[in-house]
PDB file of N, CA and C in Angstrom:
ATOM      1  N   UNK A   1       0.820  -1.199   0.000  1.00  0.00           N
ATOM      2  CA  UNK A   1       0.000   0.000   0.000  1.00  0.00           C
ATOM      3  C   UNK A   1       0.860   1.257   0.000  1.00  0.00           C
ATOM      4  N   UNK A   2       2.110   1.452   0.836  1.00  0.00           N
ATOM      5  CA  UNK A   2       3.233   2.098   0.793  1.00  0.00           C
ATOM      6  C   UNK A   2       3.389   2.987  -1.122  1.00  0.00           C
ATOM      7  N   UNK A   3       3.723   1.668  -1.561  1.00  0.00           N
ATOM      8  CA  UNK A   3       3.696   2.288  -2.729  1.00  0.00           C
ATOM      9  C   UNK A   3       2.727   2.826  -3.886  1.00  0.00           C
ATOM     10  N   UNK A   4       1.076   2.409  -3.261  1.00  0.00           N
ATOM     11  CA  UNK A   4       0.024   2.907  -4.546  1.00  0.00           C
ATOM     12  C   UNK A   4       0.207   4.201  -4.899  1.00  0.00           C
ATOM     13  N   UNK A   5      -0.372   4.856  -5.835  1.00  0.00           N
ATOM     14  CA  UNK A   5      -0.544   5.662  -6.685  1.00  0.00           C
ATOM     15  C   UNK A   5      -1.592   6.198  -6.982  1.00  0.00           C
ATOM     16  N   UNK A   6      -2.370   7.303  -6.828  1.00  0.00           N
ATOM     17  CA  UNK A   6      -3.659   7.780  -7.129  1.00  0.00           C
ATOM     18  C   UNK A   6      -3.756   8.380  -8.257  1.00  0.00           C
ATOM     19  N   UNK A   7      -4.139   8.312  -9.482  1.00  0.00           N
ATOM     20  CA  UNK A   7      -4.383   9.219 -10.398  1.00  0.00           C
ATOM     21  C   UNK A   7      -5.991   9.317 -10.294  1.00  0.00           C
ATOM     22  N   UNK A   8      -6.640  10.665 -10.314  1.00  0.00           N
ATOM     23  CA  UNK A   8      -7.726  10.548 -10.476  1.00  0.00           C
ATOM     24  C   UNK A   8      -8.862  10.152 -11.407  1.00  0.00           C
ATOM     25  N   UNK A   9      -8.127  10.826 -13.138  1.00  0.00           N
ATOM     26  CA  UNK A   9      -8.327  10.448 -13.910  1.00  0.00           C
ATOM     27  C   UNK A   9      -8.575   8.496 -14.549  1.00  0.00           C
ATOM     28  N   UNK A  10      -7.457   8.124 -13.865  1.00  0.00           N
ATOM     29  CA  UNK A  10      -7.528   6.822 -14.040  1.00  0.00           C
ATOM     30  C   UNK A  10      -7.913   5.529 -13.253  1.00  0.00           C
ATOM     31  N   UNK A  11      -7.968   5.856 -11.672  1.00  0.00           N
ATOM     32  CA  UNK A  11      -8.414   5.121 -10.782  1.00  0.00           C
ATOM     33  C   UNK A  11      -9.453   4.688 -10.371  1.00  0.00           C
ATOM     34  N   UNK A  12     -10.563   6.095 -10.429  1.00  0.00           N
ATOM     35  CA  UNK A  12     -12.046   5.757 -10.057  1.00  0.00           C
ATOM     36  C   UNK A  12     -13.050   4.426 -10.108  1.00  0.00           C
ATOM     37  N   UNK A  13     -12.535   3.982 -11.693  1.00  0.00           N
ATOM     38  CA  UNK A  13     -13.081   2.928 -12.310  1.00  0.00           C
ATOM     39  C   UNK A  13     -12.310   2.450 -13.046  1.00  0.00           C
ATOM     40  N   UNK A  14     -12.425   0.813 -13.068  1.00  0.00           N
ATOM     41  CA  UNK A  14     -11.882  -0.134 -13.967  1.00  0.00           C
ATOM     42  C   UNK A  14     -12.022  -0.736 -14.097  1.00  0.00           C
ATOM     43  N   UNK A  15     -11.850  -2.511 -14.543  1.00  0.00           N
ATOM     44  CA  UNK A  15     -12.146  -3.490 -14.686  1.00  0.00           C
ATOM     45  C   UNK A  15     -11.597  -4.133 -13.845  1.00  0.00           C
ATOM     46  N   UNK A  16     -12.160  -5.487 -12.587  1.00  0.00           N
ATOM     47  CA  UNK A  16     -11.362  -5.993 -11.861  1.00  0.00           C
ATOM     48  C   UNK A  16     -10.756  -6.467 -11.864  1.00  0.00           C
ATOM     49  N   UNK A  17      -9.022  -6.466 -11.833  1.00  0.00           N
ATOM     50  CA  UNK A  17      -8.026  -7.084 -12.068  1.00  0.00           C
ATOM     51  C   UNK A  17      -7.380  -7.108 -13.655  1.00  0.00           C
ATOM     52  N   UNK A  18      -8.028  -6.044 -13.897  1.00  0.00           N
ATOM     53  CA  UNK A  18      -8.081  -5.293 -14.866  1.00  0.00           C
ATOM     54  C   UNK A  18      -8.503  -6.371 -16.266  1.00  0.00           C
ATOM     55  N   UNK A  19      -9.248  -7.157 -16.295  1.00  0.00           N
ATOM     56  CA  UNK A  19      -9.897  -8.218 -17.303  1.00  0.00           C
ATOM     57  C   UNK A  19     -11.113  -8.001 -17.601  1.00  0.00           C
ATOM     58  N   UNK A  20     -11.008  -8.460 -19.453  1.00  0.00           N
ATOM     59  CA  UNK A  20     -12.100  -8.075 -20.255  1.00  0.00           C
ATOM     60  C   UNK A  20     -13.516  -8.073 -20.040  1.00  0.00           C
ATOM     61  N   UNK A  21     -13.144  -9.381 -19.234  1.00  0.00           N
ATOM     62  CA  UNK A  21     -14.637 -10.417 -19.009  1.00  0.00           C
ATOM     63  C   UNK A  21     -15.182  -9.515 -18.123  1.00  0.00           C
ATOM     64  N   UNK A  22     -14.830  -8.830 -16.896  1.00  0.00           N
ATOM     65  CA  UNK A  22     -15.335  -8.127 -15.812  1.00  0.00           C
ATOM     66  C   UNK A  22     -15.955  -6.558 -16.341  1.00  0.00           C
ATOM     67  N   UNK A  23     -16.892  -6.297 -15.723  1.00  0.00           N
ATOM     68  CA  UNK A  23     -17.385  -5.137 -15.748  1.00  0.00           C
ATOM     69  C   UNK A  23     -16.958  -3.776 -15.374  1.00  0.00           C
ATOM     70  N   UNK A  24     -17.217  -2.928 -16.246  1.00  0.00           N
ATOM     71  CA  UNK A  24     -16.129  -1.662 -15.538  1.00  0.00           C
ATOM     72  C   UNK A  24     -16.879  -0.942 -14.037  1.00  0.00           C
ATOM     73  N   UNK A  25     -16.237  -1.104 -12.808  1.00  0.00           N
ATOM     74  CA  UNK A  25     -17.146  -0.432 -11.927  1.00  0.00           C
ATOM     75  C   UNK A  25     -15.579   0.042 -10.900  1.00  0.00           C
ATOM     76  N   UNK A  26     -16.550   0.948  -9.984  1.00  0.00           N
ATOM     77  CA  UNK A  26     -15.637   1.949  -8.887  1.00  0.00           C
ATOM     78  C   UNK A  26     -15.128   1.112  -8.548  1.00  0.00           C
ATOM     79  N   UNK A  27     -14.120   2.231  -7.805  1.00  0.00           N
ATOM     80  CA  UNK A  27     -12.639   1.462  -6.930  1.00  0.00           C
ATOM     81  C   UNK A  27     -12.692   0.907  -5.743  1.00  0.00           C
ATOM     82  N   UNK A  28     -13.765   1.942  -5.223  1.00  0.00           N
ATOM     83  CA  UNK A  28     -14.070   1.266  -3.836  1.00  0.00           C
ATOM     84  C   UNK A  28     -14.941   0.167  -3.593  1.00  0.00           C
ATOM     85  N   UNK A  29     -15.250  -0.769  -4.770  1.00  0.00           N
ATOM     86  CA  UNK A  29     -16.008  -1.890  -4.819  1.00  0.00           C
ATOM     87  C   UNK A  29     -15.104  -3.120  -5.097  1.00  0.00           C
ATOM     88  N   UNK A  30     -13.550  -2.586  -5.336  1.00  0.00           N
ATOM     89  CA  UNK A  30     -12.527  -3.640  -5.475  1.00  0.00           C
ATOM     90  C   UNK A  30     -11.554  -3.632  -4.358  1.00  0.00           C
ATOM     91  N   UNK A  31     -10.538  -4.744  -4.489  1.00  0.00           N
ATOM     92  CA  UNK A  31     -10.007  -4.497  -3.425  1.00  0.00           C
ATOM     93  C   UNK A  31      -8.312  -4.111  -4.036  1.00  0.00           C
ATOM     94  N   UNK A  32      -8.427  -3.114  -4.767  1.00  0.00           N
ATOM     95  CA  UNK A  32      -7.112  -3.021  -5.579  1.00  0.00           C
ATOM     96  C   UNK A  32      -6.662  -1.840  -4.146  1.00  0.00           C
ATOM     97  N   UNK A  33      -4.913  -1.984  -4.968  1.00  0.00           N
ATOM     98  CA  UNK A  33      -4.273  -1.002  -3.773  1.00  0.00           C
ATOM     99  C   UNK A  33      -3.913   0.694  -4.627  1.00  0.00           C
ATOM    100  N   UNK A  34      -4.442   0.932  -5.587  1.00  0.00           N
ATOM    101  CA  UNK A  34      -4.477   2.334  -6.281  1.00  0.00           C
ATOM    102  C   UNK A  34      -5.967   2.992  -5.747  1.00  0.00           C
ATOM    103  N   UNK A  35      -5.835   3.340  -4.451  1.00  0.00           N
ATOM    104  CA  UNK A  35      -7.364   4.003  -4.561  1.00  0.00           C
ATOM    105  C   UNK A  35      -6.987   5.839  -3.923  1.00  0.00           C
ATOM    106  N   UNK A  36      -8.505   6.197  -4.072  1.00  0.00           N
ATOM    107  CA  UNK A  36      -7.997   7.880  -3.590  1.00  0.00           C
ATOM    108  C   UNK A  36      -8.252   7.717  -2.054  1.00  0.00           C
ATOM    109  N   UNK A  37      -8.630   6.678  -1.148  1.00  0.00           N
ATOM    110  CA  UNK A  37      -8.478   6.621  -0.076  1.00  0.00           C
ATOM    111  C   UNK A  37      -7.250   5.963   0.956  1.00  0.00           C
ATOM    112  N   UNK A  38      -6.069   5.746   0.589  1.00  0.00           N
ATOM    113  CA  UNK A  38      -4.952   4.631   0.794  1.00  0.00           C
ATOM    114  C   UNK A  38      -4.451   4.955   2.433  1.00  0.00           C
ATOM    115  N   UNK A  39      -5.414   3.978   3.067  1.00  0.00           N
ATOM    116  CA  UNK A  39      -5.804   3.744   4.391  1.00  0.00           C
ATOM    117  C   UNK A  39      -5.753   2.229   3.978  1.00  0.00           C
ATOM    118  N   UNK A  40      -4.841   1.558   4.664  1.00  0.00           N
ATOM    119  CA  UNK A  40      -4.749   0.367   4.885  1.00  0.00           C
ATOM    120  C   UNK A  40      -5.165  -0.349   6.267  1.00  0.00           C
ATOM    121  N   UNK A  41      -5.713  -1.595   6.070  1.00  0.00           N
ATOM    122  CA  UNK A  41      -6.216  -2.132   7.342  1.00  0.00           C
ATOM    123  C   UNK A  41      -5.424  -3.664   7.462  1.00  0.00           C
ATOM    124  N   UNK A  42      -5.049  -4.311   8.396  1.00  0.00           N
ATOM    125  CA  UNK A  42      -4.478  -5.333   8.824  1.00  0.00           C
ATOM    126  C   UNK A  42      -4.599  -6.026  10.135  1.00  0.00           C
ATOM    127  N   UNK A  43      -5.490  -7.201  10.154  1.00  0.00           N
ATOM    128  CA  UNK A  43      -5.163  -7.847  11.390  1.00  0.00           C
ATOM    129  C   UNK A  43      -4.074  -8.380  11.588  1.00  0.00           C
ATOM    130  N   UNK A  44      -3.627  -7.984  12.653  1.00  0.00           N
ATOM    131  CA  UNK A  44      -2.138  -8.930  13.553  1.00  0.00           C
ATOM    132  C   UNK A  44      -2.349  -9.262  14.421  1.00  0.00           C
ATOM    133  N   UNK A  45      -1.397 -10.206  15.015  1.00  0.00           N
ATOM    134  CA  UNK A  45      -1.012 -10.739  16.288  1.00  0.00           C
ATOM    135  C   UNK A  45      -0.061 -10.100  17.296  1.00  0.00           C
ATOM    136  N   UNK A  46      -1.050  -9.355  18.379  1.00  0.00           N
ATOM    137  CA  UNK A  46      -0.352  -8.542  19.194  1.00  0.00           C
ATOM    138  C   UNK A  46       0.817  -9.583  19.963  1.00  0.00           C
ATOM    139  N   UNK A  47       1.923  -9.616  20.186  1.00  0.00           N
ATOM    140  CA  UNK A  47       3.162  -9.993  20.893  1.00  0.00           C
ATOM    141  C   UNK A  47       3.215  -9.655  22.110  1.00  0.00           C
ATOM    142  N   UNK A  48       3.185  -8.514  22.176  1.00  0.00           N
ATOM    143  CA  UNK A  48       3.508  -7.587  23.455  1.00  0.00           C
ATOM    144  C   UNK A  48       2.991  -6.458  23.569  1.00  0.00           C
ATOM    145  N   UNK A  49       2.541  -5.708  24.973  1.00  0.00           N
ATOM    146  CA  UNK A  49       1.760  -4.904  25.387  1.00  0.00           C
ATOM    147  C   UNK A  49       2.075  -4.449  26.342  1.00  0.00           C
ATOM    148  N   UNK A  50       2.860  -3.064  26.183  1.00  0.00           N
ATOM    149  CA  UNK A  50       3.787  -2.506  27.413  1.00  0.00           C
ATOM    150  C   UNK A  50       2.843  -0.796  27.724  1.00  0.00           C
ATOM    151  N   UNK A  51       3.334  -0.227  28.372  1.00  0.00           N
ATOM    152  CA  UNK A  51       2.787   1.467  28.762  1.00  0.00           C
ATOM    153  C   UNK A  51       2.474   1.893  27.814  1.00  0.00           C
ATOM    154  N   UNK A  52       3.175   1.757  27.019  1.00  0.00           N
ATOM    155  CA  UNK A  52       2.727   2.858  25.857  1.00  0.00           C
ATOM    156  C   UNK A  52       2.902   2.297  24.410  1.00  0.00           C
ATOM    157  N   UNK A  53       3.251   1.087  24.071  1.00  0.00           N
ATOM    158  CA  UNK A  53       3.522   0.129  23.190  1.00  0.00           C
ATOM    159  C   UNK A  53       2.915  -0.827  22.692  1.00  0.00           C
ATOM    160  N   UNK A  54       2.372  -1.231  21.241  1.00  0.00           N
ATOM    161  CA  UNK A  54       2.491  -2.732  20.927  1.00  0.00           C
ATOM    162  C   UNK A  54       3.131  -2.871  20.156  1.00  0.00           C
ATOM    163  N   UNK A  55       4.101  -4.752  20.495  1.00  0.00           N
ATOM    164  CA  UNK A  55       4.384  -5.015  19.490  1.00  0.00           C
ATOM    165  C   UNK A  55       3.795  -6.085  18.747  1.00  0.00           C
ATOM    166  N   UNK A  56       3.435  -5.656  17.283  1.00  0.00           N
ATOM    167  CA  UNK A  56       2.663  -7.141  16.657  1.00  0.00           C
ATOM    168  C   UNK A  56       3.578  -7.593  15.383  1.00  0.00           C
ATOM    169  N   UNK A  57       2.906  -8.696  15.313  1.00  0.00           N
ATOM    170  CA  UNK A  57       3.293  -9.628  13.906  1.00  0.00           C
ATOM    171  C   UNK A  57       2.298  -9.611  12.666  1.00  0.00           C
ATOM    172  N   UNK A  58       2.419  -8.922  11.353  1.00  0.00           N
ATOM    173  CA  UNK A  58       2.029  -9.185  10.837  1.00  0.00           C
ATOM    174  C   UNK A  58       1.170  -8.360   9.845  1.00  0.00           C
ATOM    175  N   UNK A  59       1.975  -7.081  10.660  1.00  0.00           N
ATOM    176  CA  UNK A  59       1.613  -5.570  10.106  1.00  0.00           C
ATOM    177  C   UNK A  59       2.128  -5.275   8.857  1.00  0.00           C
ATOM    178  N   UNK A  60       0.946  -4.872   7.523  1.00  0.00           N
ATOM    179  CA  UNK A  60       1.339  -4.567   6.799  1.00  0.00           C
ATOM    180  C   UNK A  60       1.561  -3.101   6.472  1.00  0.00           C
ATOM    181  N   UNK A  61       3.194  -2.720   6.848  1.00  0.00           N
ATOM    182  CA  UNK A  61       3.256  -1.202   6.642  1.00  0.00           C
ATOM    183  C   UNK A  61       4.990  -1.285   6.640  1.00  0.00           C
ATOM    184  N   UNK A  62       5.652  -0.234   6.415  1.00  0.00           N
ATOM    185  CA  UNK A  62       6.782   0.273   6.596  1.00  0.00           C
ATOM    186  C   UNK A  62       6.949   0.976   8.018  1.00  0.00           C
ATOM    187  N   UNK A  63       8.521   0.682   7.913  1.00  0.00           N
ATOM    188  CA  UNK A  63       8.669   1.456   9.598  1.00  0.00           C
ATOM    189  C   UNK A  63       8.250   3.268   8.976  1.00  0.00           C
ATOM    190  N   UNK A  64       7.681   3.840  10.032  1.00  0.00           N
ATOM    191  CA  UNK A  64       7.292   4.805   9.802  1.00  0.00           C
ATOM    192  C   UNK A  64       6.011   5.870   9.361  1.00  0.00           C
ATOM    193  N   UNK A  65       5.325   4.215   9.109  1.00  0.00           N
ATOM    194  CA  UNK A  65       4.225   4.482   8.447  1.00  0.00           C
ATOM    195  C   UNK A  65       2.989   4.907   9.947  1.00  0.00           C
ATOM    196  N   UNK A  66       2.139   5.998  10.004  1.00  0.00           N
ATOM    197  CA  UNK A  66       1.676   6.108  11.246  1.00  0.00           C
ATOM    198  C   UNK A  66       0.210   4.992  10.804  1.00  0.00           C
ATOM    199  N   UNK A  67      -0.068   4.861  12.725  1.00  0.00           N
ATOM    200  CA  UNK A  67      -1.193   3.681  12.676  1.00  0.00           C
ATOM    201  C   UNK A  67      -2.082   4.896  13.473  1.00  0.00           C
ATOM    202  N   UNK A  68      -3.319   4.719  12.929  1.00  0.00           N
ATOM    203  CA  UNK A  68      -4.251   6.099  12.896  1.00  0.00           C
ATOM    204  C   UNK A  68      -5.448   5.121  13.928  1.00  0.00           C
ATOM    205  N   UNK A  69      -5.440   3.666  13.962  1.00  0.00           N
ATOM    206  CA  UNK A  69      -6.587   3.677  14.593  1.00  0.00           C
ATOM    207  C   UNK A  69      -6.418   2.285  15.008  1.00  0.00           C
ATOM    208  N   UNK A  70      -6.503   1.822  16.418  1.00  0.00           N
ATOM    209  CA  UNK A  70      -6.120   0.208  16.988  1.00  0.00           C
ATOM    210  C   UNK A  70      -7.711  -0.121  17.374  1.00  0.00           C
ATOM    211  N   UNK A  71      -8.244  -1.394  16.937  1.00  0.00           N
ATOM    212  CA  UNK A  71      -9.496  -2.057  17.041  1.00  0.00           C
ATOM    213  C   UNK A  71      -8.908  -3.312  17.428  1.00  0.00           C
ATOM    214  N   UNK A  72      -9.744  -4.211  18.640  1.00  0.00           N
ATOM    215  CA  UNK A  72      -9.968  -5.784  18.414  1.00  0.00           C
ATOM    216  C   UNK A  72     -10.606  -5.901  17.609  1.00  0.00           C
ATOM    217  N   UNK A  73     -10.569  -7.629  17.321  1.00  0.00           N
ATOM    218  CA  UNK A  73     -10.666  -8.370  16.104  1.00  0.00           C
ATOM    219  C   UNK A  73     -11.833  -9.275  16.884  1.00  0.00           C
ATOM    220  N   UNK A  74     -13.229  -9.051  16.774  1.00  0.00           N
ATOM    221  CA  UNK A  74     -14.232  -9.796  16.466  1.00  0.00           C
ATOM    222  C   UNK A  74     -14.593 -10.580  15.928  1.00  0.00           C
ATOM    223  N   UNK A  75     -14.717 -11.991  15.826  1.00  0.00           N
ATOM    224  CA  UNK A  75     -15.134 -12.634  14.304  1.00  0.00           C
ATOM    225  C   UNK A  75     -16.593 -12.645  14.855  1.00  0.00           C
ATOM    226  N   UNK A  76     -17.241 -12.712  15.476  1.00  0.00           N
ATOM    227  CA  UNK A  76     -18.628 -12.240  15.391  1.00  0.00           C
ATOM    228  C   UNK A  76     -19.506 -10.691  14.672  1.00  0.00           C
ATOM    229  N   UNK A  77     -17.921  -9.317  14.308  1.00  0.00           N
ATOM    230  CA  UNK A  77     -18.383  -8.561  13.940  1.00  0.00           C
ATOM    231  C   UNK A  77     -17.680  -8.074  12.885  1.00  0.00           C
ATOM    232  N   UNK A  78     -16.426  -8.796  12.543  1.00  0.00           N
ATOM    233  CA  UNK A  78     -15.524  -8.731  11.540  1.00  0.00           C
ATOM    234  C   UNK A  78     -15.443  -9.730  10.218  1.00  0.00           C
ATOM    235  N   UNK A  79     -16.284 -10.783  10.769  1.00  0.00           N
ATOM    236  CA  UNK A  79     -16.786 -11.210   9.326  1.00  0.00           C
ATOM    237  C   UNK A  79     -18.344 -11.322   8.443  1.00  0.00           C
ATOM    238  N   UNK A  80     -18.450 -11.590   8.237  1.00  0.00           N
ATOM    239  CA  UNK A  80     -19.956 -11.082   7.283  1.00  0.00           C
ATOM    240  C   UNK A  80     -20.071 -12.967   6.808  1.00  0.00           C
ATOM    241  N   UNK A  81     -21.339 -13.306   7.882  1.00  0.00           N
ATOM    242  CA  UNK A  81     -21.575 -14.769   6.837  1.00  0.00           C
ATOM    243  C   UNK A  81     -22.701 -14.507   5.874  1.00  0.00           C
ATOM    244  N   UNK A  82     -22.466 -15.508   4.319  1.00  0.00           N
ATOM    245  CA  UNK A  82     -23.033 -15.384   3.620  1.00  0.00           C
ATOM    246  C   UNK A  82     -23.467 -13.796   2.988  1.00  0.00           C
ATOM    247  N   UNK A  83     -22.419 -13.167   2.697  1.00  0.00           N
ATOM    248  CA  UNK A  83     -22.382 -11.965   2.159  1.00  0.00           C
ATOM    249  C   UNK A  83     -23.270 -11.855   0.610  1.00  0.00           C
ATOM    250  N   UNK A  84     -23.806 -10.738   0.564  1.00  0.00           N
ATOM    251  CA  UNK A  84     -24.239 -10.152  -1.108  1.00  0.00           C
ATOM    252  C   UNK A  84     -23.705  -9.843  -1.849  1.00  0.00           C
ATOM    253  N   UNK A  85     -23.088 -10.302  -2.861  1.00  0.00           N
ATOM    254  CA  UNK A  85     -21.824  -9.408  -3.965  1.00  0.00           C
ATOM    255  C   UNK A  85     -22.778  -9.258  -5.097  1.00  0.00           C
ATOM    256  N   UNK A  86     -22.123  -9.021  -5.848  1.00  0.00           N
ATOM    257  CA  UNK A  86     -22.736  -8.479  -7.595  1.00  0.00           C
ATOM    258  C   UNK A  86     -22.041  -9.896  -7.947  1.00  0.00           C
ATOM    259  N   UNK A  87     -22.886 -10.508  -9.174  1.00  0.00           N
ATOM    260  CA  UNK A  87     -22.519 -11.287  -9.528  1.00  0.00           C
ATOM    261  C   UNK A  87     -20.846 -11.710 -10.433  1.00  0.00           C
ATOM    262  N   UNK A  88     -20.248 -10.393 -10.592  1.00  0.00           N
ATOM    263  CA  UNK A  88     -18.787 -10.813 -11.072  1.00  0.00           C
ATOM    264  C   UNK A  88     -17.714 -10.347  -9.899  1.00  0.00           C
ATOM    265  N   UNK A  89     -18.090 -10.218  -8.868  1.00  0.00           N
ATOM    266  CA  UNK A  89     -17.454 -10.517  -8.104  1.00  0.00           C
ATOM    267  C   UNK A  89     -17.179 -12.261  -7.399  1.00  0.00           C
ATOM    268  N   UNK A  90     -18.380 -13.206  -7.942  1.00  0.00           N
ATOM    269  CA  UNK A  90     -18.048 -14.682  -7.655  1.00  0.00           C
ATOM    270  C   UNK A  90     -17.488 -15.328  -9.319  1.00  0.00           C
ATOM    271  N   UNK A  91     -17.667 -14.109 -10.206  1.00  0.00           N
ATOM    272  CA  UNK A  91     -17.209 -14.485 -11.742  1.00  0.00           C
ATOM    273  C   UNK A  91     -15.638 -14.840 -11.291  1.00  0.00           C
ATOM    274  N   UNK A  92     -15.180 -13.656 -10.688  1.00  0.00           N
ATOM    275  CA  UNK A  92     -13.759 -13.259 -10.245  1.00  0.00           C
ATOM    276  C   UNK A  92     -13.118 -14.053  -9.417  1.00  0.00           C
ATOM    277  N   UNK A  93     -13.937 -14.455  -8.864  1.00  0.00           N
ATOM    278  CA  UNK A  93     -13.197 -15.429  -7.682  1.00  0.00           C
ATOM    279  C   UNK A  93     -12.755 -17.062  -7.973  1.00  0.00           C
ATOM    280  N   UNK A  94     -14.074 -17.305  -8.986  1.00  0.00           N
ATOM    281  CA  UNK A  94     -13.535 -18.336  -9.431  1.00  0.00           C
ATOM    282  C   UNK A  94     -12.130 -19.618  -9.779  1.00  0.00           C
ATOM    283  N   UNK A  95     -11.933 -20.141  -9.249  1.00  0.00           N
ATOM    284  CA  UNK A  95     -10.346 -20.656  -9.034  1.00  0.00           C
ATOM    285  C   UNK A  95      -9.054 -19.600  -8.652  1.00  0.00           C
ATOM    286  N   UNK A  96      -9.723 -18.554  -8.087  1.00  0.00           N
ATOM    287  CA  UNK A  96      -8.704 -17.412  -7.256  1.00  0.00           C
ATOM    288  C   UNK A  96      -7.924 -18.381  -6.955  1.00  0.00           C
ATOM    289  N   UNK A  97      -7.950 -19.121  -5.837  1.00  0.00           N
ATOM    290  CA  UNK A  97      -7.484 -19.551  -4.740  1.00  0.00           C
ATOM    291  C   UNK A  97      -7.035 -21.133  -4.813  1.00  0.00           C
TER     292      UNK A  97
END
């Protein structure tokens, strides 16, 4: 995320993962790392927890990078069962993984 890039002109909208088959729609409906909001989020594994300190595992950022906002991790409120997508978002996913 360190390194995205915002152009306005070109970011707003695109194709996801930038392929033919997919529909052209906003940025904030993908999970690309060029957006005009580049606020990154990451669960980790807190290590240690001193006065004024944590240290975790698993943070995606550079040294230096400031952390604007610390939340626990809910899976009763952090995941979404059986979610609603648009249908090329399960086009997309298809053998992702």
């Amino acid at each position: 995320l360190h390194q995205a890039r915002y152009e306005r002109e070109k970011h707003l909208q695109r194709r996801p993962r930038n392929l033919a088959t997919m529909p052209e729609v906003g940025i904030l409906s993908q999970r690309a790392k060029n957006r005009p909001n580049p606020i990154g989020v990451t669960a980790v594994e807190i290590m240690d927890v001193g006065r004024d300190f944590l240290e975790v595992w698993g943070l995606d950022a550079i040294d230096g990078t400031p952390v604007l906002d610390i939340k626990p991790y809910y899976p009763h409120f952090d995941r979404v069962e059986n979610p609603r997508v648009p249908e090329w978002v399960n086009r997309l996913m298809e053998g992702y993984f």
